[in-house]
Amino acid sequence: MCVLVAATAVAACGASPRADAAPLPSEFVAAPAAGVDAATGLPQRIVHRATGIALVLVPAGKFTMGSPADEPDRLPAEVQRRLRLAAPFYLGATEVTQAQWRAVLATAPSHLAGDDLPVDRVSWHDAQRFCATAGGGLRLPREAEWEYACRAGTTTPFAFGATLAVGQANVHGAEPLGGTPAASPSGGPVRVGSLPTNAWGLHEMHGNVWEWCADAFVPDAAAASLATAPPTADVPGPRIVRGGSWALGAGFCRSAFRWALGAGFCRSAFRGWYEAAYANRTLGLRVAWTPPR
């Protein structure tokens, strides 16, 4: 599990770059032609053998979680807090596909069939079951891990800048952000890996399908991200979803009485939530993994 600490406590963490790394467990293999991270000795890209899921190394580091007060479409729950991720972790290069889901659970829940489309109509409980059954220690990312990886060093509303241009993300185009021209909605998810990556090699972090995180939702982003353990099935309350989707906002309220859709929900800082048992055609997942130390 990645340890999250406030930036003011960084000196007390004692985490330092490693010159080498423990061997990969048998459930994983370095991706073909994958480079090696000089600071840790870890492969920059690995593959989960049983599913074929490719995961990208996300380096340890500091970032500001949440959004500034002047960011368009900002919500009060996007409280800013300077955090440090004290150890590297891996995150899926793409959302989990229908073929990968079927290989583990032999089910086909998605509303539009396609092996390379992201699996959808999965609840938080379903996502947890997928990770546990797939093996190797796959898990849902923590909320702070997700935002850190999505931003990939950026501080703008999106990993691509202040706006999302056509071809960068699969979002509902009727309500763009930052002056981008309105566009027709796609009507469904697109094939994973078909849109540009952010600076850390992660596809479709904005749009396509909402991605479940491990954390339970609490109004204060700092409290959520500083939790020391992921919630379990017996913890009440909704769970975090991140990244937005191709469709309508599906019940999230941008302001007190106005339903919203589009790019505002796909910002790096946007914090969505659903009850853990809920599933719809916009809900999917991306997996994470913590390497041995």
mmCIF file of C-alpha atoms in Angstrom:
data_model
loop_
_atom_site.group_PDB
_atom_site.id
_atom_site.type_symbol
_atom_site.label_atom_id
_atom_site.label_comp_id
_atom_site.label_asym_id
_atom_site.label_seq_id
_atom_site.Cartn_x
_atom_site.Cartn_y
_atom_site.Cartn_z
ATOM 1 C CA MET A 1 0.000 0.000 0.000
ATOM 2 C CA CYS A 2 1.341 3.433 -0.907
ATOM 3 C CA VAL A 3 1.852 5.632 2.136
ATOM 4 C CA LEU A 4 0.510 9.164 1.857
ATOM 5 C CA VAL A 5 1.845 11.906 4.094
ATOM 6 C CA ALA A 6 1.501 15.659 4.212
ATOM 7 C CA ALA A 7 4.329 17.500 2.504
ATOM 8 C CA THR A 8 5.259 19.172 5.774
ATOM 9 C CA ALA A 9 6.163 15.734 7.150
ATOM 10 C CA VAL A 10 8.289 14.615 4.220
ATOM 11 C CA ALA A 11 11.547 14.782 6.146
ATOM 12 C CA ALA A 12 10.206 12.296 8.676
ATOM 13 C CA CYS A 13 9.312 9.657 6.110
ATOM 14 C CA GLY A 14 12.827 8.424 5.520
ATOM 15 C CA ALA A 15 11.963 7.174 2.029
ATOM 16 C CA SER A 16 14.950 7.277 -0.303
ATOM 17 C CA PRO A 17 15.455 6.104 -3.894
ATOM 18 C CA ARG A 18 16.654 2.523 -4.227
ATOM 19 C CA ALA A 19 19.474 1.520 -6.509
ATOM 20 C CA ASP A 20 17.785 -1.815 -7.200
ATOM 21 C CA ALA A 21 14.453 -3.526 -6.610
ATOM 22 C CA ALA A 22 13.106 -6.870 -5.467
ATOM 23 C CA PRO A 23 12.391 -9.331 -8.295
ATOM 24 C CA LEU A 24 8.928 -9.183 -9.781
ATOM 25 C CA PRO A 25 6.509 -11.756 -8.347
ATOM 26 C CA SER A 26 5.674 -14.624 -10.696
ATOM 27 C CA GLU A 27 2.293 -13.062 -11.502
ATOM 28 C CA PHE A 28 4.042 -10.245 -13.388
ATOM 29 C CA VAL A 29 6.598 -9.901 -16.148
ATOM 30 C CA ALA A 30 8.426 -6.861 -17.499
ATOM 31 C CA ALA A 31 6.806 -5.670 -20.719
ATOM 32 C CA PRO A 32 8.774 -6.289 -23.911
ATOM 33 C CA ALA A 33 11.410 -3.586 -24.432
ATOM 34 C CA ALA A 34 10.433 -1.941 -21.144
ATOM 35 C CA GLY A 35 13.029 0.423 -19.786
ATOM 36 C CA VAL A 36 14.269 0.376 -16.210
ATOM 37 C CA ASP A 37 13.700 3.254 -13.825
ATOM 38 C CA ALA A 38 17.119 4.492 -12.743
ATOM 39 C CA ALA A 39 15.994 5.588 -9.277
ATOM 40 C CA THR A 40 14.347 2.324 -8.250
ATOM 41 C CA GLY A 41 15.600 -0.404 -10.575
ATOM 42 C CA LEU A 42 11.962 -1.237 -11.393
ATOM 43 C CA PRO A 43 10.710 -1.907 -14.942
ATOM 44 C CA GLN A 44 8.909 1.113 -16.292
ATOM 45 C CA ARG A 45 6.136 -1.105 -17.627
ATOM 46 C CA ILE A 46 4.969 -4.556 -16.512
ATOM 47 C CA VAL A 47 2.273 -7.024 -17.541
ATOM 48 C CA HIS A 48 -0.011 -9.044 -15.288
ATOM 49 C CA ARG A 49 0.341 -12.543 -16.721
ATOM 50 C CA ALA A 50 -3.154 -13.884 -16.039
ATOM 51 C CA THR A 51 -5.013 -10.967 -17.621
ATOM 52 C CA GLY A 52 -2.530 -9.260 -19.926
ATOM 53 C CA ILE A 53 -3.119 -5.959 -18.137
ATOM 54 C CA ALA A 54 -0.209 -3.575 -18.760
ATOM 55 C CA LEU A 55 0.781 -1.335 -15.853
ATOM 56 C CA VAL A 56 2.984 1.763 -15.897
ATOM 57 C CA LEU A 57 5.397 2.732 -13.117
ATOM 58 C CA VAL A 58 4.288 5.918 -11.354
ATOM 59 C CA PRO A 59 7.209 7.522 -9.505
ATOM 60 C CA ALA A 60 7.138 8.642 -5.903
ATOM 61 C CA GLY A 61 6.779 12.369 -5.516
ATOM 62 C CA LYS A 62 4.885 15.403 -4.255
ATOM 63 C CA PHE A 63 1.848 17.124 -5.706
ATOM 64 C CA THR A 64 -1.037 19.414 -4.820
ATOM 65 C CA MET A 65 -4.258 17.449 -4.646
ATOM 66 C CA GLY A 66 -7.471 19.359 -5.350
ATOM 67 C CA SER A 67 -8.164 22.496 -7.367
ATOM 68 C CA PRO A 68 -7.506 26.208 -6.900
ATOM 69 C CA ALA A 69 -10.430 28.474 -6.054
ATOM 70 C CA ASP A 70 -10.467 30.019 -9.538
ATOM 71 C CA GLU A 71 -10.634 26.740 -11.510
ATOM 72 C CA PRO A 72 -13.779 26.631 -13.670
ATOM 73 C CA ASP A 73 -16.456 24.192 -12.447
ATOM 74 C CA ARG A 74 -14.640 23.682 -9.141
ATOM 75 C CA LEU A 75 -16.580 22.050 -6.299
ATOM 76 C CA PRO A 76 -16.070 22.693 -2.555
ATOM 77 C CA ALA A 77 -14.956 19.090 -1.960
ATOM 78 C CA GLU A 78 -11.838 19.670 -4.095
ATOM 79 C CA VAL A 79 -9.872 20.954 -1.103
ATOM 80 C CA GLN A 80 -6.232 21.608 -1.924
ATOM 81 C CA ARG A 81 -3.569 19.807 0.107
ATOM 82 C CA ARG A 82 0.113 19.317 -0.583
ATOM 83 C CA LEU A 83 0.880 15.589 -0.428
ATOM 84 C CA ARG A 84 3.761 13.267 -1.001
ATOM 85 C CA LEU A 85 3.510 9.707 -2.259
ATOM 86 C CA ALA A 86 6.396 8.132 -0.450
ATOM 87 C CA ALA A 87 6.859 5.098 -2.712
ATOM 88 C CA PRO A 88 6.328 4.317 -6.406
ATOM 89 C CA PHE A 89 3.403 2.207 -7.557
ATOM 90 C CA TYR A 90 2.066 0.814 -10.798
ATOM 91 C CA LEU A 91 -1.178 1.879 -12.465
ATOM 92 C CA GLY A 92 -2.949 0.312 -15.413
ATOM 93 C CA ALA A 93 -1.943 1.917 -18.691
ATOM 94 C CA THR A 94 -5.618 1.689 -19.659
ATOM 95 C CA GLU A 95 -8.947 0.908 -18.098
ATOM 96 C CA VAL A 96 -9.711 -2.790 -17.661
ATOM 97 C CA THR A 97 -11.174 -4.187 -20.878
ATOM 98 C CA GLN A 98 -14.135 -6.468 -21.331
ATOM 99 C CA ALA A 99 -11.842 -9.283 -22.481
ATOM 100 C CA GLN A 100 -9.660 -8.906 -19.373
ATOM 101 C CA TRP A 101 -12.717 -8.875 -17.130
ATOM 102 C CA ARG A 102 -14.167 -11.957 -18.820
ATOM 103 C CA ALA A 103 -10.873 -13.844 -18.443
ATOM 104 C CA VAL A 104 -11.112 -13.442 -14.670
ATOM 105 C CA LEU A 105 -14.823 -13.572 -13.840
ATOM 106 C CA ALA A 106 -16.351 -15.153 -16.969
ATOM 107 C CA THR A 107 -19.085 -12.507 -17.041
ATOM 108 C CA ALA A 108 -20.042 -9.880 -19.597
ATOM 109 C CA PRO A 109 -21.784 -7.007 -17.807
ATOM 110 C CA SER A 110 -21.107 -4.216 -20.311
ATOM 111 C CA HIS A 111 -23.918 -2.531 -22.231
ATOM 112 C CA LEU A 112 -21.949 -2.420 -25.517
ATOM 113 C CA ALA A 113 -19.917 -5.520 -26.339
ATOM 114 C CA GLY A 114 -16.299 -5.225 -27.465
ATOM 115 C CA ASP A 115 -13.181 -7.014 -26.293
ATOM 116 C CA ASP A 116 -11.094 -3.831 -26.352
ATOM 117 C CA LEU A 117 -13.773 -1.567 -24.908
ATOM 118 C CA PRO A 118 -13.586 -0.786 -21.190
ATOM 119 C CA VAL A 119 -15.742 -3.001 -19.033
ATOM 120 C CA ASP A 120 -18.671 -1.084 -17.553
ATOM 121 C CA ARG A 121 -21.783 -1.650 -15.467
ATOM 122 C CA VAL A 122 -19.596 -2.808 -12.587
ATOM 123 C CA SER A 123 -20.072 -1.823 -8.961
ATOM 124 C CA TRP A 124 -17.307 -1.065 -6.464
ATOM 125 C CA HIS A 125 -17.903 -4.519 -4.995
ATOM 126 C CA ASP A 126 -17.574 -6.056 -8.480
ATOM 127 C CA ALA A 127 -14.314 -4.181 -9.020
ATOM 128 C CA GLN A 128 -12.930 -5.411 -5.707
ATOM 129 C CA ARG A 129 -13.903 -8.971 -6.596
ATOM 130 C CA PHE A 130 -12.121 -8.669 -9.945
ATOM 131 C CA CYS A 131 -8.896 -7.535 -8.264
ATOM 132 C CA ALA A 132 -9.016 -10.270 -5.640
ATOM 133 C CA THR A 133 -9.758 -13.010 -8.162
ATOM 134 C CA ALA A 134 -7.161 -11.848 -10.699
ATOM 135 C CA GLY A 135 -4.449 -12.283 -8.064
ATOM 136 C CA GLY A 136 -0.966 -10.900 -7.744
ATOM 137 C CA GLY A 137 -2.040 -8.125 -5.396
ATOM 138 C CA LEU A 138 -3.947 -6.087 -7.982
ATOM 139 C CA ARG A 139 -6.075 -3.467 -6.274
ATOM 140 C CA LEU A 140 -8.064 -0.322 -6.878
ATOM 141 C CA PRO A 141 -5.975 2.851 -6.685
ATOM 142 C CA ARG A 142 -6.252 5.195 -3.767
ATOM 143 C CA GLU A 143 -7.904 8.487 -4.657
ATOM 144 C CA ALA A 144 -4.722 10.502 -4.173
ATOM 145 C CA GLU A 145 -2.763 8.012 -6.265
ATOM 146 C CA TRP A 146 -5.311 8.400 -9.050
ATOM 147 C CA GLU A 147 -5.149 12.190 -9.130
ATOM 148 C CA TYR A 148 -1.358 12.232 -8.853
ATOM 149 C CA ALA A 149 -1.062 9.845 -11.803
ATOM 150 C CA CYS A 150 -3.686 11.689 -13.830
ATOM 151 C CA ARG A 151 -1.936 15.021 -13.390
ATOM 152 C CA ALA A 152 1.497 13.588 -14.273
ATOM 153 C CA GLY A 153 3.190 16.712 -12.993
ATOM 154 C CA THR A 154 0.614 19.206 -14.252
ATOM 155 C CA THR A 155 -1.375 21.767 -12.254
ATOM 156 C CA THR A 156 -3.952 22.622 -14.940
ATOM 157 C CA PRO A 157 -7.562 21.366 -14.991
ATOM 158 C CA PHE A 158 -6.548 18.556 -17.351
ATOM 159 C CA ALA A 159 -3.306 16.687 -17.967
ATOM 160 C CA PHE A 160 -3.357 18.272 -21.446
ATOM 161 C CA GLY A 161 -3.750 21.845 -20.189
ATOM 162 C CA ALA A 162 -6.643 24.199 -19.511
ATOM 163 C CA THR A 163 -8.912 22.569 -22.093
ATOM 164 C CA LEU A 164 -9.653 19.184 -23.644
ATOM 165 C CA ALA A 165 -9.359 19.323 -27.422
ATOM 166 C CA VAL A 166 -11.166 16.968 -29.774
ATOM 167 C CA GLY A 167 -9.206 13.744 -29.971
ATOM 168 C CA GLN A 168 -7.695 14.012 -26.495
ATOM 169 C CA ALA A 169 -10.545 12.534 -24.452
ATOM 170 C CA ASN A 170 -13.893 10.807 -24.912
ATOM 171 C CA VAL A 171 -16.215 13.164 -23.019
ATOM 172 C CA HIS A 172 -19.719 14.468 -23.520
ATOM 173 C CA GLY A 173 -18.986 17.413 -25.776
ATOM 174 C CA ALA A 174 -22.141 19.466 -25.266
ATOM 175 C CA GLU A 175 -20.633 21.368 -22.340
ATOM 176 C CA PRO A 176 -16.892 21.932 -22.886
ATOM 177 C CA LEU A 177 -14.551 23.816 -20.578
ATOM 178 C CA GLY A 178 -12.140 26.672 -21.190
ATOM 179 C CA GLY A 179 -13.399 27.773 -24.598
ATOM 180 C CA THR A 180 -13.104 24.474 -26.452
ATOM 181 C CA PRO A 181 -15.791 24.304 -29.182
ATOM 182 C CA ALA A 182 -18.800 22.142 -28.360
ATOM 183 C CA ALA A 183 -18.900 18.745 -30.030
ATOM 184 C CA SER A 184 -21.382 15.935 -30.480
ATOM 185 C CA PRO A 185 -21.270 13.185 -27.844
ATOM 186 C CA SER A 186 -19.701 9.894 -28.870
ATOM 187 C CA GLY A 187 -22.617 7.815 -27.620
ATOM 188 C CA GLY A 188 -20.429 5.279 -25.851
ATOM 189 C CA PRO A 189 -16.932 4.304 -24.740
ATOM 190 C CA VAL A 190 -14.017 4.042 -27.152
ATOM 191 C CA ARG A 191 -11.380 1.323 -27.435
ATOM 192 C CA VAL A 192 -8.853 1.564 -24.609
ATOM 193 C CA GLY A 193 -5.477 2.938 -25.640
ATOM 194 C CA SER A 194 -6.928 4.712 -28.663
ATOM 195 C CA LEU A 195 -6.480 8.241 -27.299
ATOM 196 C CA PRO A 196 -3.246 10.067 -26.403
ATOM 197 C CA THR A 197 -1.446 9.344 -23.148
ATOM 198 C CA ASN A 198 -0.587 11.856 -20.483
ATOM 199 C CA ALA A 199 3.086 12.558 -19.749
ATOM 200 C CA TRP A 200 3.412 9.327 -17.755
ATOM 201 C CA GLY A 201 2.038 7.010 -20.417
ATOM 202 C CA LEU A 202 -1.529 6.581 -19.110
ATOM 203 C CA HIS A 203 -4.409 6.490 -21.592
ATOM 204 C CA GLU A 204 -7.955 7.811 -21.098
ATOM 205 C CA MET A 205 -7.500 9.212 -17.614
ATOM 206 C CA HIS A 206 -10.049 11.832 -18.684
ATOM 207 C CA GLY A 207 -13.405 10.539 -19.912
ATOM 208 C CA ASN A 208 -14.397 7.165 -21.403
ATOM 209 C CA VAL A 209 -15.673 5.526 -18.168
ATOM 210 C CA TRP A 210 -15.644 6.569 -14.538
ATOM 211 C CA GLU A 211 -12.988 4.681 -12.573
ATOM 212 C CA TRP A 212 -13.623 3.336 -9.082
ATOM 213 C CA CYS A 213 -11.089 4.168 -6.374
ATOM 214 C CA ALA A 214 -10.577 2.291 -3.116
ATOM 215 C CA ASP A 215 -11.567 5.195 -0.889
ATOM 216 C CA ALA A 216 -14.900 5.965 0.680
ATOM 217 C CA PHE A 217 -16.115 9.476 -0.090
ATOM 218 C CA VAL A 218 -15.815 12.163 2.552
ATOM 219 C CA PRO A 219 -16.356 15.859 1.781
ATOM 220 C CA ASP A 220 -12.782 16.866 2.643
ATOM 221 C CA ALA A 221 -10.326 15.651 -0.003
ATOM 222 C CA ALA A 222 -7.421 15.865 2.419
ATOM 223 C CA ALA A 223 -9.079 13.521 4.901
ATOM 224 C CA ALA A 224 -9.877 11.040 2.146
ATOM 225 C CA SER A 225 -6.374 10.994 0.748
ATOM 226 C CA LEU A 226 -4.646 10.716 4.110
ATOM 227 C CA ALA A 227 -6.485 7.555 5.166
ATOM 228 C CA THR A 228 -3.989 4.870 6.130
ATOM 229 C CA ALA A 229 -5.967 1.891 4.821
ATOM 230 C CA PRO A 230 -8.460 1.351 1.995
ATOM 231 C CA PRO A 231 -12.100 0.911 2.963
ATOM 232 C CA THR A 232 -13.566 -2.582 3.023
ATOM 233 C CA ALA A 233 -16.984 -3.854 2.077
ATOM 234 C CA ASP A 234 -18.392 -3.348 5.588
ATOM 235 C CA VAL A 235 -17.606 0.382 5.661
ATOM 236 C CA PRO A 236 -20.833 2.306 4.923
ATOM 237 C CA GLY A 237 -21.178 5.153 2.500
ATOM 238 C CA PRO A 238 -20.415 5.940 -1.143
ATOM 239 C CA ARG A 239 -17.116 5.260 -2.887
ATOM 240 C CA ILE A 240 -15.002 7.610 -4.980
ATOM 241 C CA VAL A 241 -15.072 7.574 -8.779
ATOM 242 C CA ARG A 242 -12.665 9.620 -10.862
ATOM 243 C CA GLY A 243 -12.046 10.762 -14.411
ATOM 244 C CA GLY A 244 -15.522 11.410 -15.795
ATOM 245 C CA SER A 245 -17.068 9.519 -18.676
ATOM 246 C CA TRP A 246 -18.378 9.673 -22.217
ATOM 247 C CA ALA A 247 -21.923 10.321 -20.989
ATOM 248 C CA LEU A 248 -23.958 12.681 -18.875
ATOM 249 C CA GLY A 249 -22.883 13.571 -15.394
ATOM 250 C CA ALA A 250 -25.210 10.826 -14.164
ATOM 251 C CA GLY A 251 -26.408 12.478 -11.005
ATOM 252 C CA PHE A 252 -23.564 14.697 -9.844
ATOM 253 C CA CYS A 253 -24.552 18.277 -9.180
ATOM 254 C CA ARG A 254 -22.188 21.056 -10.230
ATOM 255 C CA SER A 255 -24.154 23.588 -8.180
ATOM 256 C CA ALA A 256 -27.085 23.328 -5.834
ATOM 257 C CA PHE A 257 -29.849 22.748 -8.371
ATOM 258 C CA ARG A 258 -28.156 22.347 -11.744
ATOM 259 C CA TRP A 259 -27.375 19.015 -13.352
ATOM 260 C CA ALA A 260 -24.157 19.047 -15.277
ATOM 261 C CA LEU A 261 -22.371 17.100 -17.966
ATOM 262 C CA GLY A 262 -19.251 17.195 -20.038
ATOM 263 C CA ALA A 263 -15.680 18.259 -19.511
ATOM 264 C CA GLY A 264 -16.083 19.766 -16.035
ATOM 265 C CA PHE A 265 -16.583 16.286 -14.605
ATOM 266 C CA CYS A 266 -13.418 15.046 -16.300
ATOM 267 C CA ARG A 267 -11.018 17.475 -14.633
ATOM 268 C CA SER A 268 -8.048 16.006 -12.777
ATOM 269 C CA ALA A 269 -9.403 17.259 -9.436
ATOM 270 C CA PHE A 270 -13.081 16.352 -9.812
ATOM 271 C CA ARG A 271 -14.280 14.053 -7.021
ATOM 272 C CA GLY A 272 -17.310 11.935 -7.895
ATOM 273 C CA TRP A 273 -19.020 9.272 -5.831
ATOM 274 C CA TYR A 274 -21.539 6.448 -6.055
ATOM 275 C CA GLU A 275 -22.853 3.928 -3.579
ATOM 276 C CA ALA A 276 -20.611 0.853 -3.571
ATOM 277 C CA ALA A 277 -23.363 -1.472 -4.848
ATOM 278 C CA TYR A 278 -24.351 0.783 -7.749
ATOM 279 C CA ALA A 279 -23.460 -0.046 -11.358
ATOM 280 C CA ASN A 280 -24.296 1.689 -14.610
ATOM 281 C CA ARG A 281 -23.011 1.873 -18.161
ATOM 282 C CA THR A 282 -20.483 4.597 -17.320
ATOM 283 C CA LEU A 283 -18.745 2.850 -14.401
ATOM 284 C CA GLY A 284 -15.520 0.897 -14.939
ATOM 285 C CA LEU A 285 -12.116 0.541 -13.313
ATOM 286 C CA ARG A 286 -8.348 0.795 -13.640
ATOM 287 C CA VAL A 287 -6.110 -1.334 -11.445
ATOM 288 C CA ALA A 288 -3.044 -0.526 -9.377
ATOM 289 C CA TRP A 289 -0.242 -2.606 -7.849
ATOM 290 C CA THR A 290 2.362 -1.927 -5.178
ATOM 291 C CA PRO A 291 5.821 -3.442 -5.912
ATOM 292 C CA PRO A 292 7.682 -5.235 -3.128
ATOM 293 C CA ARG A 293 10.205 -3.126 -1.272
#
